[in-house]
mmCIF file of C-alpha atoms and ligand atoms in Angstrom:
data_model
loop_
_atom_site.group_PDB
_atom_site.id
_atom_site.type_symbol
_atom_site.label_atom_id
_atom_site.label_comp_id
_atom_site.label_asym_id
_atom_site.label_seq_id
_atom_site.Cartn_x
_atom_site.Cartn_y
_atom_site.Cartn_z
ATOM 1 C CA MET A 15 -17.794 54.750 -45.938
ATOM 2 C CA SER A 16 -19.846 52.896 -48.499
ATOM 3 C CA LYS A 17 -18.263 49.809 -49.886
ATOM 4 C CA LYS A 18 -15.452 50.778 -52.313
ATOM 5 C CA THR A 19 -14.235 48.797 -55.331
ATOM 6 C CA VAL A 20 -10.521 48.508 -55.969
ATOM 7 C CA LEU A 21 -8.796 47.256 -59.035
ATOM 8 C CA VAL A 22 -5.550 45.346 -58.424
ATOM 9 C CA SER A 23 -3.557 45.170 -61.628
ATOM 10 C CA GLY A 24 -1.031 42.320 -61.497
ATOM 11 C CA GLY A 25 -3.164 40.903 -58.616
ATOM 12 C CA ALA A 26 -2.081 37.296 -59.223
ATOM 13 C CA GLY A 27 1.438 38.057 -58.422
ATOM 14 C CA PHE A 28 3.359 37.851 -55.177
ATOM 15 C CA ILE A 29 2.662 41.345 -53.770
ATOM 16 C CA GLY A 30 -0.698 41.779 -55.614
ATOM 17 C CA SER A 31 -2.149 38.610 -54.066
ATOM 18 C CA HIS A 32 -1.202 39.568 -50.593
ATOM 19 C CA VAL A 33 -2.665 42.996 -51.057
ATOM 20 C CA THR A 34 -5.857 41.521 -52.424
ATOM 21 C CA VAL A 35 -6.289 39.446 -49.293
ATOM 22 C CA GLU A 36 -5.828 42.316 -46.930
ATOM 23 C CA LEU A 37 -8.035 44.618 -48.928
ATOM 24 C CA ALA A 38 -10.897 42.018 -48.943
ATOM 25 C CA GLN A 39 -10.598 41.429 -45.303
ATOM 26 C CA ALA A 40 -10.654 45.042 -44.668
ATOM 27 C CA GLY A 41 -14.109 45.235 -46.486
ATOM 28 C CA TYR A 42 -13.121 46.429 -49.937
ATOM 29 C CA ASP A 43 -14.546 44.760 -53.127
ATOM 30 C CA VAL A 44 -11.512 43.701 -55.173
ATOM 31 C CA VAL A 45 -11.163 42.944 -58.859
ATOM 32 C CA ILE A 46 -7.936 41.156 -59.896
ATOM 33 C CA ALA A 47 -6.638 41.748 -63.418
ATOM 34 C CA ASP A 48 -3.607 39.942 -64.674
ATOM 35 C CA ASN A 49 -2.245 38.553 -67.925
ATOM 36 C CA PHE A 50 -0.346 35.737 -66.015
ATOM 37 C CA SER A 51 2.803 36.630 -68.123
ATOM 38 C CA ASN A 52 4.845 36.303 -64.943
ATOM 39 C CA CYS A 53 3.095 33.918 -62.601
ATOM 40 C CA ASP A 54 0.751 30.970 -62.772
ATOM 41 C CA GLU A 55 -2.615 30.552 -60.984
ATOM 42 C CA THR A 56 -1.108 29.269 -57.643
ATOM 43 C CA ASN A 57 -1.502 32.527 -55.808
ATOM 44 C CA TYR A 58 -4.915 33.357 -57.267
ATOM 45 C CA ARG A 59 -6.187 29.988 -56.014
ATOM 46 C CA GLY A 60 -4.510 30.624 -52.657
ATOM 47 C CA VAL A 61 -6.224 34.061 -52.416
ATOM 48 C CA CYS A 62 -9.640 32.419 -53.094
ATOM 49 C CA ALA A 63 -8.911 29.738 -50.522
ATOM 50 C CA ILE A 64 -7.997 32.318 -47.812
ATOM 51 C CA LEU A 65 -11.063 34.373 -48.507
ATOM 52 C CA GLY A 66 -13.375 31.445 -49.049
ATOM 53 C CA ARG A 67 -14.611 32.645 -52.296
ATOM 54 C CA GLU A 68 -13.991 32.974 -56.023
ATOM 55 C CA MET A 69 -12.447 36.562 -56.399
ATOM 56 C CA PRO A 70 -13.437 38.546 -59.585
ATOM 57 C CA LEU A 71 -10.593 37.867 -62.039
ATOM 58 C CA VAL A 72 -10.064 39.432 -65.467
ATOM 59 C CA ARG A 73 -7.402 38.057 -67.654
ATOM 60 C CA MET A 74 -5.937 40.929 -69.656
ATOM 61 C CA ASP A 75 -2.929 42.844 -70.637
ATOM 62 C CA PHE A 76 -2.835 46.425 -69.569
ATOM 63 C CA CYS A 77 -0.908 47.394 -72.764
ATOM 64 C CA ASP A 78 -4.157 46.552 -74.620
ATOM 65 C CA ARG A 79 -6.052 49.753 -74.412
ATOM 66 C CA GLY A 80 -9.231 48.205 -75.564
ATOM 67 C CA ALA A 81 -9.153 45.719 -72.727
ATOM 68 C CA VAL A 82 -8.503 48.455 -70.267
ATOM 69 C CA ASP A 83 -11.451 50.423 -71.496
ATOM 70 C CA ALA A 84 -13.636 47.382 -71.304
ATOM 71 C CA LEU A 85 -12.433 46.734 -67.715
ATOM 72 C CA PHE A 86 -13.258 50.325 -66.696
ATOM 73 C CA ALA A 87 -16.686 50.096 -68.403
ATOM 74 C CA GLN A 88 -17.368 46.809 -66.422
ATOM 75 C CA TYR A 89 -16.621 47.914 -62.894
ATOM 76 C CA PRO A 90 -17.194 51.210 -60.888
ATOM 77 C CA PHE A 91 -13.616 51.388 -59.581
ATOM 78 C CA ASP A 92 -12.861 53.887 -56.757
ATOM 79 C CA ALA A 93 -9.287 53.048 -56.784
ATOM 80 C CA VAL A 94 -6.520 51.167 -58.632
ATOM 81 C CA ILE A 95 -3.404 49.557 -57.217
ATOM 82 C CA HIS A 96 -0.977 49.170 -60.100
ATOM 83 C CA PHE A 97 1.436 46.139 -59.831
ATOM 84 C CA ALA A 98 1.293 44.898 -63.405
ATOM 85 C CA ALA A 99 4.857 45.311 -64.528
ATOM 86 C CA PHE A 100 8.068 43.354 -65.370
ATOM 87 C CA LYS A 101 10.509 43.595 -62.414
ATOM 88 C CA ALA A 102 13.659 41.505 -63.110
ATOM 89 C CA VAL A 103 16.616 44.089 -62.829
ATOM 90 C CA GLY A 104 19.042 41.897 -64.916
ATOM 91 C CA GLU A 105 16.579 41.132 -67.605
ATOM 92 C CA SER A 106 15.711 44.864 -67.955
ATOM 93 C CA VAL A 107 19.340 45.514 -68.885
ATOM 94 C CA ALA A 108 19.365 42.972 -71.542
ATOM 95 C CA GLU A 109 15.819 43.893 -72.928
ATOM 96 C CA PRO A 110 15.224 47.697 -72.184
ATOM 97 C CA LEU A 111 12.568 48.148 -74.781
ATOM 98 C CA LYS A 112 10.530 45.246 -73.478
ATOM 99 C CA TYR A 113 10.566 46.978 -69.995
ATOM 100 C CA TYR A 114 9.843 50.509 -71.229
ATOM 101 C CA ARG A 115 6.953 49.286 -73.369
ATOM 102 C CA ASN A 116 5.397 47.084 -70.860
ATOM 103 C CA ASN A 117 5.934 49.152 -67.782
ATOM 104 C CA LEU A 118 5.193 52.570 -69.144
ATOM 105 C CA LEU A 119 2.396 51.790 -71.625
ATOM 106 C CA SER A 120 0.463 49.715 -69.138
ATOM 107 C CA PHE A 121 0.501 52.577 -66.611
ATOM 108 C CA VAL A 122 -0.259 55.247 -69.284
ATOM 109 C CA ASN A 123 -3.334 53.230 -70.372
ATOM 110 C CA ILE A 124 -4.568 52.969 -66.791
ATOM 111 C CA LEU A 125 -4.176 56.778 -66.126
ATOM 112 C CA ASP A 126 -5.731 57.683 -69.534
ATOM 113 C CA ALA A 127 -8.678 55.588 -68.741
ATOM 114 C CA ALA A 128 -8.820 57.211 -65.269
ATOM 115 C CA ARG A 129 -8.783 60.667 -67.028
ATOM 116 C CA GLU A 130 -11.710 59.676 -69.342
ATOM 117 C CA LYS A 131 -13.634 58.429 -66.366
ATOM 118 C CA GLY A 132 -13.244 61.804 -64.779
ATOM 119 C CA GLY A 133 -10.799 60.784 -62.080
ATOM 120 C CA LEU A 134 -9.639 57.979 -59.917
ATOM 121 C CA ASN A 135 -7.477 57.201 -56.796
ATOM 122 C CA VAL A 136 -4.320 55.673 -58.198
ATOM 123 C CA LEU A 137 -1.761 53.837 -55.984
ATOM 124 C CA PHE A 138 1.627 53.095 -57.590
ATOM 125 C CA SER A 139 3.870 50.273 -56.620
ATOM 126 C CA SER A 140 7.222 52.105 -56.543
ATOM 127 C CA SER A 141 10.594 51.000 -55.156
ATOM 128 C CA ALA A 142 13.407 52.160 -53.033
ATOM 129 C CA THR A 143 15.575 51.565 -56.113
ATOM 130 C CA VAL A 144 14.812 55.192 -56.978
ATOM 131 C CA TYR A 145 17.145 56.213 -54.280
ATOM 132 C CA GLY A 146 20.041 54.377 -55.811
ATOM 133 C CA GLU A 147 23.366 54.418 -53.987
ATOM 134 C CA THR A 148 23.456 56.934 -51.013
ATOM 135 C CA ASP A 149 25.465 57.262 -47.894
ATOM 136 C CA ARG A 150 22.848 59.529 -46.298
ATOM 137 C CA LEU A 151 20.947 56.864 -44.477
ATOM 138 C CA PRO A 152 18.141 56.159 -43.443
ATOM 139 C CA VAL A 153 16.413 57.612 -46.671
ATOM 140 C CA THR A 154 13.374 59.782 -46.182
ATOM 141 C CA GLU A 155 10.775 60.579 -48.976
ATOM 142 C CA ALA A 156 12.721 63.816 -49.340
ATOM 143 C CA SER A 157 15.981 62.039 -50.119
ATOM 144 C CA PRO A 158 17.061 62.759 -53.724
ATOM 145 C CA ARG A 159 16.267 60.113 -56.393
ATOM 146 C CA GLN A 160 19.383 58.994 -58.198
ATOM 147 C CA GLU A 161 20.187 58.002 -61.686
ATOM 148 C CA ALA A 162 18.588 54.581 -61.995
ATOM 149 C CA LYS A 163 21.150 51.698 -62.462
ATOM 150 C CA SER A 164 18.707 49.666 -64.644
ATOM 151 C CA PRO A 165 15.845 50.222 -67.076
ATOM 152 C CA TYR A 166 13.707 48.422 -64.449
ATOM 153 C CA GLY A 167 14.618 50.992 -61.890
ATOM 154 C CA ASN A 168 14.131 53.837 -64.522
ATOM 155 C CA THR A 169 10.638 52.778 -65.254
ATOM 156 C CA LYS A 170 9.905 53.190 -61.482
ATOM 157 C CA VAL A 171 11.238 56.797 -61.608
ATOM 158 C CA MET A 172 9.420 57.502 -64.818
ATOM 159 C CA CYS A 173 6.045 56.071 -63.621
ATOM 160 C CA GLU A 174 6.290 58.204 -60.469
ATOM 161 C CA ASP A 175 6.749 61.327 -62.649
ATOM 162 C CA ILE A 176 3.854 60.099 -64.976
ATOM 163 C CA LEU A 177 1.609 59.864 -62.036
ATOM 164 C CA ARG A 178 2.677 63.199 -60.526
ATOM 165 C CA ASP A 179 2.206 64.994 -63.867
ATOM 166 C CA SER A 180 -1.225 63.354 -64.460
ATOM 167 C CA VAL A 181 -2.409 64.401 -60.957
ATOM 168 C CA LYS A 182 -1.273 67.963 -61.791
ATOM 169 C CA ALA A 183 -3.080 68.010 -65.223
ATOM 170 C CA TYR A 184 -6.172 66.000 -64.882
ATOM 171 C CA PRO A 185 -8.800 66.884 -62.314
ATOM 172 C CA GLY A 186 -9.984 64.020 -60.156
ATOM 173 C CA ILE A 187 -6.853 61.878 -60.448
ATOM 174 C CA ARG A 188 -5.056 61.557 -57.103
ATOM 175 C CA GLY A 189 -1.975 59.534 -56.634
ATOM 176 C CA ILE A 190 0.122 57.890 -53.851
ATOM 177 C CA ALA A 191 3.424 56.234 -54.634
ATOM 178 C CA LEU A 192 4.608 53.688 -52.150
ATOM 179 C CA ARG A 193 8.350 53.029 -52.295
ATOM 180 C CA TYR A 194 8.947 49.497 -51.043
ATOM 181 C CA PHE A 195 12.230 48.256 -49.690
ATOM 182 C CA ASN A 196 12.720 44.556 -49.864
ATOM 183 C CA PRO A 197 9.533 42.576 -49.610
ATOM 184 C CA ILE A 198 9.990 39.096 -48.260
ATOM 185 C CA GLY A 199 8.167 36.267 -46.661
ATOM 186 C CA ALA A 200 4.637 34.758 -47.358
ATOM 187 C CA HIS A 201 1.100 34.605 -45.925
ATOM 188 C CA PRO A 202 0.939 32.896 -42.580
ATOM 189 C CA SER A 203 -1.561 30.346 -44.162
ATOM 190 C CA ALA A 204 1.217 29.293 -46.558
ATOM 191 C CA LEU A 205 -1.386 29.443 -49.311
ATOM 192 C CA ILE A 206 0.254 32.396 -51.095
ATOM 193 C CA GLY A 207 3.900 33.524 -51.399
ATOM 194 C CA GLU A 208 6.728 34.377 -53.695
ATOM 195 C CA LEU A 209 6.863 32.381 -56.917
ATOM 196 C CA PRO A 210 9.958 33.386 -58.747
ATOM 197 C CA ARG A 211 10.214 31.975 -62.361
ATOM 198 C CA GLY A 212 13.473 29.976 -62.927
ATOM 199 C CA VAL A 213 16.460 30.828 -60.848
ATOM 200 C CA PRO A 214 15.492 33.398 -58.217
ATOM 201 C CA ASN A 215 17.233 36.859 -58.403
ATOM 202 C CA ASN A 216 16.197 37.775 -54.886
ATOM 203 C CA LEU A 217 17.881 36.593 -51.692
ATOM 204 C CA VAL A 218 15.019 35.084 -49.625
ATOM 205 C CA PRO A 219 13.666 32.793 -52.390
ATOM 206 C CA PHE A 220 17.119 31.624 -53.207
ATOM 207 C CA ILE A 221 17.730 30.938 -49.501
ATOM 208 C CA THR A 222 14.476 28.808 -49.230
ATOM 209 C CA GLN A 223 15.080 27.045 -52.547
ATOM 210 C CA THR A 224 18.600 26.018 -51.364
ATOM 211 C CA ALA A 225 17.273 24.912 -47.942
ATOM 212 C CA ILE A 226 14.590 22.755 -49.709
ATOM 213 C CA GLY A 227 17.269 21.253 -52.020
ATOM 214 C CA LYS A 228 16.146 22.947 -55.307
ATOM 215 C CA ARG A 229 19.387 24.969 -55.406
ATOM 216 C CA GLU A 230 22.856 23.528 -54.688
ATOM 217 C CA CYS A 231 24.393 26.462 -52.822
ATOM 218 C CA LEU A 232 23.571 30.106 -51.973
ATOM 219 C CA SER A 233 26.206 32.623 -53.182
ATOM 220 C CA VAL A 234 26.545 35.557 -50.787
ATOM 221 C CA PHE A 235 27.544 38.307 -53.225
ATOM 222 C CA GLY A 236 30.370 40.111 -51.685
ATOM 223 C CA ASN A 237 31.799 40.220 -48.149
ATOM 224 C CA ASP A 238 34.117 43.244 -48.584
ATOM 225 C CA TYR A 239 31.478 46.005 -48.390
ATOM 226 C CA PRO A 240 32.145 48.869 -45.842
ATOM 227 C CA THR A 241 29.497 47.373 -43.356
ATOM 228 C CA PRO A 242 29.811 45.661 -40.045
ATOM 229 C CA ASP A 243 29.987 42.139 -41.337
ATOM 230 C CA GLY A 244 31.155 43.042 -44.938
ATOM 231 C CA THR A 245 27.884 42.065 -46.558
ATOM 232 C CA CYS A 246 25.144 44.466 -47.939
ATOM 233 C CA LEU A 247 22.524 45.988 -45.690
ATOM 234 C CA ARG A 248 18.895 46.047 -46.757
ATOM 235 C CA ASP A 249 15.473 46.882 -45.199
ATOM 236 C CA TYR A 250 13.593 43.655 -45.461
ATOM 237 C CA ILE A 251 9.830 44.188 -45.044
ATOM 238 C CA ASP A 252 7.375 41.432 -44.430
ATOM 239 C CA ILE A 253 4.873 40.985 -47.235
ATOM 240 C CA VAL A 254 1.845 41.143 -44.949
ATOM 241 C CA ASP A 255 3.120 44.294 -43.357
ATOM 242 C CA LEU A 256 3.703 45.680 -46.879
ATOM 243 C CA ALA A 257 0.156 44.673 -47.959
ATOM 244 C CA ARG A 258 -1.463 46.385 -45.009
ATOM 245 C CA ALA A 259 0.447 49.633 -45.956
ATOM 246 C CA HIS A 260 -1.623 49.456 -49.262
ATOM 247 C CA VAL A 261 -4.876 49.280 -47.407
ATOM 248 C CA CYS A 262 -3.951 52.270 -45.270
ATOM 249 C CA ALA A 263 -3.018 54.172 -48.378
ATOM 250 C CA VAL A 264 -6.172 53.343 -50.361
ATOM 251 C CA THR A 265 -8.292 54.125 -47.279
ATOM 252 C CA ARG A 266 -6.603 57.504 -47.018
ATOM 253 C CA MET A 267 -7.461 58.250 -50.632
ATOM 254 C CA CYS A 268 -11.043 56.856 -50.409
ATOM 255 C CA GLU A 269 -11.822 58.737 -47.255
ATOM 256 C CA ASP A 270 -10.378 61.994 -48.759
ATOM 257 C CA ARG A 271 -7.697 62.355 -46.087
ATOM 258 C CA MET A 272 -4.863 63.213 -48.438
ATOM 259 C CA LYS A 273 -2.915 66.375 -47.669
ATOM 260 C CA GLU A 274 -1.695 66.875 -51.300
ATOM 261 C CA PRO A 275 -3.148 65.242 -54.538
ATOM 262 C CA TYR A 276 0.147 63.411 -55.068
ATOM 263 C CA GLU A 277 1.919 61.871 -52.023
ATOM 264 C CA ILE A 278 4.977 59.559 -51.607
ATOM 265 C CA PHE A 279 5.616 57.117 -48.726
ATOM 266 C CA ASN A 280 8.479 54.909 -47.818
ATOM 267 C CA VAL A 281 7.315 51.369 -46.823
ATOM 268 C CA GLY A 282 10.105 49.841 -44.729
ATOM 269 C CA THR A 283 10.887 48.806 -41.293
ATOM 270 C CA GLY A 284 13.737 51.341 -40.643
ATOM 271 C CA ARG A 285 15.881 48.345 -39.533
ATOM 272 C CA PRO A 286 18.915 47.464 -41.715
ATOM 273 C CA VAL A 287 19.693 43.781 -41.955
ATOM 274 C CA SER A 288 22.778 42.245 -43.548
ATOM 275 C CA VAL A 289 22.849 39.288 -45.940
ATOM 276 C CA LEU A 290 24.755 37.246 -43.296
ATOM 277 C CA GLU A 291 22.418 38.220 -40.533
ATOM 278 C CA LEU A 292 19.443 37.119 -42.650
ATOM 279 C CA VAL A 293 21.219 33.785 -43.563
ATOM 280 C CA ASN A 294 21.942 33.069 -39.891
ATOM 281 C CA ALA A 295 18.399 34.136 -38.744
ATOM 282 C CA PHE A 296 16.939 31.766 -41.209
ATOM 283 C CA GLU A 297 18.980 28.830 -40.092
ATOM 284 C CA LYS A 298 18.307 29.566 -36.488
ATOM 285 C CA VAL A 299 14.473 30.141 -36.547
ATOM 286 C CA ASN A 300 13.903 27.151 -38.975
ATOM 287 C CA GLY A 301 16.488 24.724 -37.559
ATOM 288 C CA VAL A 302 18.042 24.152 -40.946
ATOM 289 C CA LYS A 303 21.628 24.283 -42.169
ATOM 290 C CA LEU A 304 22.125 26.329 -45.292
ATOM 291 C CA ASN A 305 24.808 25.488 -47.887
ATOM 292 C CA TRP A 306 26.314 28.848 -48.691
ATOM 293 C CA LYS A 307 29.659 30.512 -49.761
ATOM 294 C CA PHE A 308 31.010 33.926 -50.292
ATOM 295 C CA ALA A 309 31.075 34.999 -54.041
ATOM 296 C CA PRO A 310 32.177 38.162 -55.799
ATOM 297 C CA ARG A 311 30.080 41.231 -55.550
ATOM 298 C CA ARG A 312 26.976 41.404 -57.792
ATOM 299 C CA PRO A 313 27.156 44.352 -60.338
ATOM 300 C CA GLY A 314 24.550 47.021 -59.565
ATOM 301 C CA ASP A 315 24.125 46.141 -55.855
ATOM 302 C CA VAL A 316 24.161 49.129 -53.501
ATOM 303 C CA THR A 317 26.145 48.704 -50.278
ATOM 304 C CA ALA A 318 23.269 49.668 -47.922
ATOM 305 C CA ILE A 319 19.827 51.174 -48.022
ATOM 306 C CA TRP A 320 17.094 51.382 -45.434
ATOM 307 C CA ALA A 321 14.080 53.507 -44.730
ATOM 308 C CA ASP A 322 13.073 56.169 -42.403
ATOM 309 C CA PRO A 323 9.528 55.008 -42.128
ATOM 310 C CA THR A 324 8.169 57.773 -39.849
ATOM 311 C CA LEU A 325 6.066 59.605 -42.468
ATOM 312 C CA ALA A 326 4.007 56.501 -43.216
ATOM 313 C CA GLU A 327 3.526 55.892 -39.529
ATOM 314 C CA LYS A 328 2.427 59.457 -39.047
ATOM 315 C CA GLU A 329 0.235 59.930 -42.012
ATOM 316 C CA LEU A 330 -0.938 56.454 -42.969
ATOM 317 C CA GLY A 331 -1.100 55.228 -39.395
ATOM 318 C CA TRP A 332 0.943 52.211 -40.596
ATOM 319 C CA LYS A 333 4.028 50.472 -39.092
ATOM 320 C CA ALA A 334 5.790 47.298 -39.741
ATOM 321 C CA GLU A 335 4.884 44.809 -36.953
ATOM 322 C CA ARG A 336 6.258 41.410 -37.900
ATOM 323 C CA SER A 337 9.880 40.459 -37.032
ATOM 324 C CA VAL A 338 12.390 39.144 -39.503
ATOM 325 C CA GLU A 339 12.266 35.884 -37.679
ATOM 326 C CA ASP A 340 8.418 35.542 -38.250
ATOM 327 C CA THR A 341 8.847 36.416 -41.713
ATOM 328 C CA LEU A 342 11.562 33.805 -42.460
ATOM 329 C CA LYS A 343 9.528 31.206 -40.735
ATOM 330 C CA ALA A 344 6.534 31.998 -43.052
ATOM 331 C CA ALA A 345 8.958 32.033 -46.094
ATOM 332 C CA TRP A 346 10.204 28.512 -45.176
ATOM 333 C CA ALA A 347 6.651 27.174 -44.530
ATOM 334 C CA TRP A 348 5.611 28.332 -47.985
ATOM 335 C CA GLU A 349 8.654 26.751 -49.665
ATOM 336 C CA ARG A 350 7.915 23.428 -47.843
ATOM 337 C CA ARG A 351 4.267 23.572 -48.948
ATOM 338 C CA LEU A 352 5.310 24.138 -52.517
ATOM 339 C CA ALA A 353 7.489 21.036 -52.240
ATOM 340 C CA GLY A 354 4.661 19.047 -50.777
ATOM 341 C CA LYS A 355 6.420 18.745 -47.485
HETATM 342 C C1 WQD B 664 19.392 41.654 -51.546
HETATM 343 C C2 WQD B 664 20.789 41.365 -51.110
HETATM 344 C C3 WQD B 664 22.312 40.881 -52.883
HETATM 345 C C4 WQD B 664 20.748 37.021 -54.042
HETATM 346 C C5 WQD B 664 15.840 44.080 -55.751
HETATM 347 C C6 WQD B 664 15.412 45.219 -56.608
HETATM 348 C C7 WQD B 664 14.284 45.951 -55.873
HETATM 349 C C8 WQD B 664 13.187 44.996 -55.582
HETATM 350 C C9 WQD B 664 13.807 43.939 -54.639
HETATM 351 C C10 WQD B 664 11.581 44.338 -57.296
HETATM 352 C C11 WQD B 664 21.860 42.100 -51.995
HETATM 353 C C12 WQD B 664 22.217 39.695 -51.894
HETATM 354 C C13 WQD B 664 20.942 38.234 -53.405
HETATM 355 C C14 WQD B 664 21.605 35.954 -53.836
HETATM 356 C C15 WQD B 664 22.933 37.404 -52.423
HETATM 357 N N1 WQD B 664 12.761 44.339 -56.790
HETATM 358 N N2 WQD B 664 22.011 38.406 -52.590
HETATM 359 N N3 WQD B 664 22.703 36.220 -53.045
HETATM 360 O O1 WQD B 664 18.758 43.740 -55.133
HETATM 361 O O2 WQD B 664 18.160 44.706 -52.773
HETATM 362 O O3 WQD B 664 16.421 44.686 -54.573
HETATM 363 O O4 WQD B 664 14.814 43.212 -55.393
HETATM 364 O O5 WQD B 664 10.586 44.885 -56.765
HETATM 365 O O6 WQD B 664 13.780 46.981 -56.761
HETATM 366 O O7 WQD B 664 16.465 46.142 -56.860
HETATM 367 O O8 WQD B 664 17.164 42.546 -53.582
HETATM 368 O O9 WQD B 664 17.047 40.191 -52.801
HETATM 369 O O10 WQD B 664 18.144 40.683 -55.103
HETATM 370 O O11 WQD B 664 19.288 41.281 -53.011
HETATM 371 O O12 WQD B 664 23.884 37.623 -51.649
HETATM 372 O O13 WQD B 664 21.534 34.852 -54.365
HETATM 373 O O14 WQD B 664 21.092 40.050 -51.108
HETATM 374 O O15 WQD B 664 23.610 41.022 -53.256
HETATM 375 O O16 WQD B 664 22.883 42.535 -51.277
HETATM 376 P P1 WQD B 664 17.783 43.894 -54.028
HETATM 377 P P2 WQD B 664 17.848 41.085 -53.620
#
């Protein structure tokens, strides 16, 4: 296969930076485009350090159609991986229009530019949030999507449909939606990782910030769920495993191995882990004592969700390989490096 060029929109962020590293190491030419509205340059500099070179970076907003057209005129993209979106569940409830405008318009601009270019391989960063609350577990790609519980989750459902309908209508556009479960961890180099702005919403960065002393105490939201230990169950997937799933999906598209012009894959481990199990594993593998307490349930949380990942294994040739313990060690190493320790 001749060298292919991949656009990573939002490529300076947590997932985009890890995907950029894996793509480049797999032999792809990668262009990062980001407006840095939700991150600083830490991960971009980390990507360049890991790869040993300055990676092509375009500072732009995908809501600016002119900027998107200029980007597509500058590079001969074979594929785009679209991460550039707002992703804070709670904020999306308070500011729905900010989320609908940013998350939908940015993707429509990319797809419209792809249409004008005569086609493109499009990989969309979707989320298990589209499955909502279900007691039919594990979820497969055929599991029904549920009414989104937040505008953020609704933009994921809507963007999947926008991609599906664009593939149907415009020749040459092909699409894969990857439905992530819970991405956690950091690159083994500790040069890139999760960089939440302000107080973390997500569990693992709150754990590591509590352990490093940035947060006073971790609240475990609810211990009265109908689960073995009373806390919620999730499918925590290592960020490097997740990134490698993107390489497999892009390669499937670039090598014309898709079976349908629009495909969906769950990207998870298939292993449910509870909040308490994660807290205990973090303390054990890192030899730290975490200050935590039980707190009331968090509105909007589902009791349990985890993936049936067999389709991705069969069709993408991808399977999660890293253990939760390895991931939590990497998460802790990253937090300690951020603190200069
Ligand atoms: C996991 C579990 C919390 C923080 C969300 C989005 C999803 C994706 C990943 C963007 C839950 C509990 C958390 C804390 C806690 N987002 N928790 N104390 O909610 O499963 O998924 O993030 O791509 O789309 O929906 O992830 O890490 O916030 O929570 O007890 O301080 O940890 O109640 O049970 P979630 P999370």
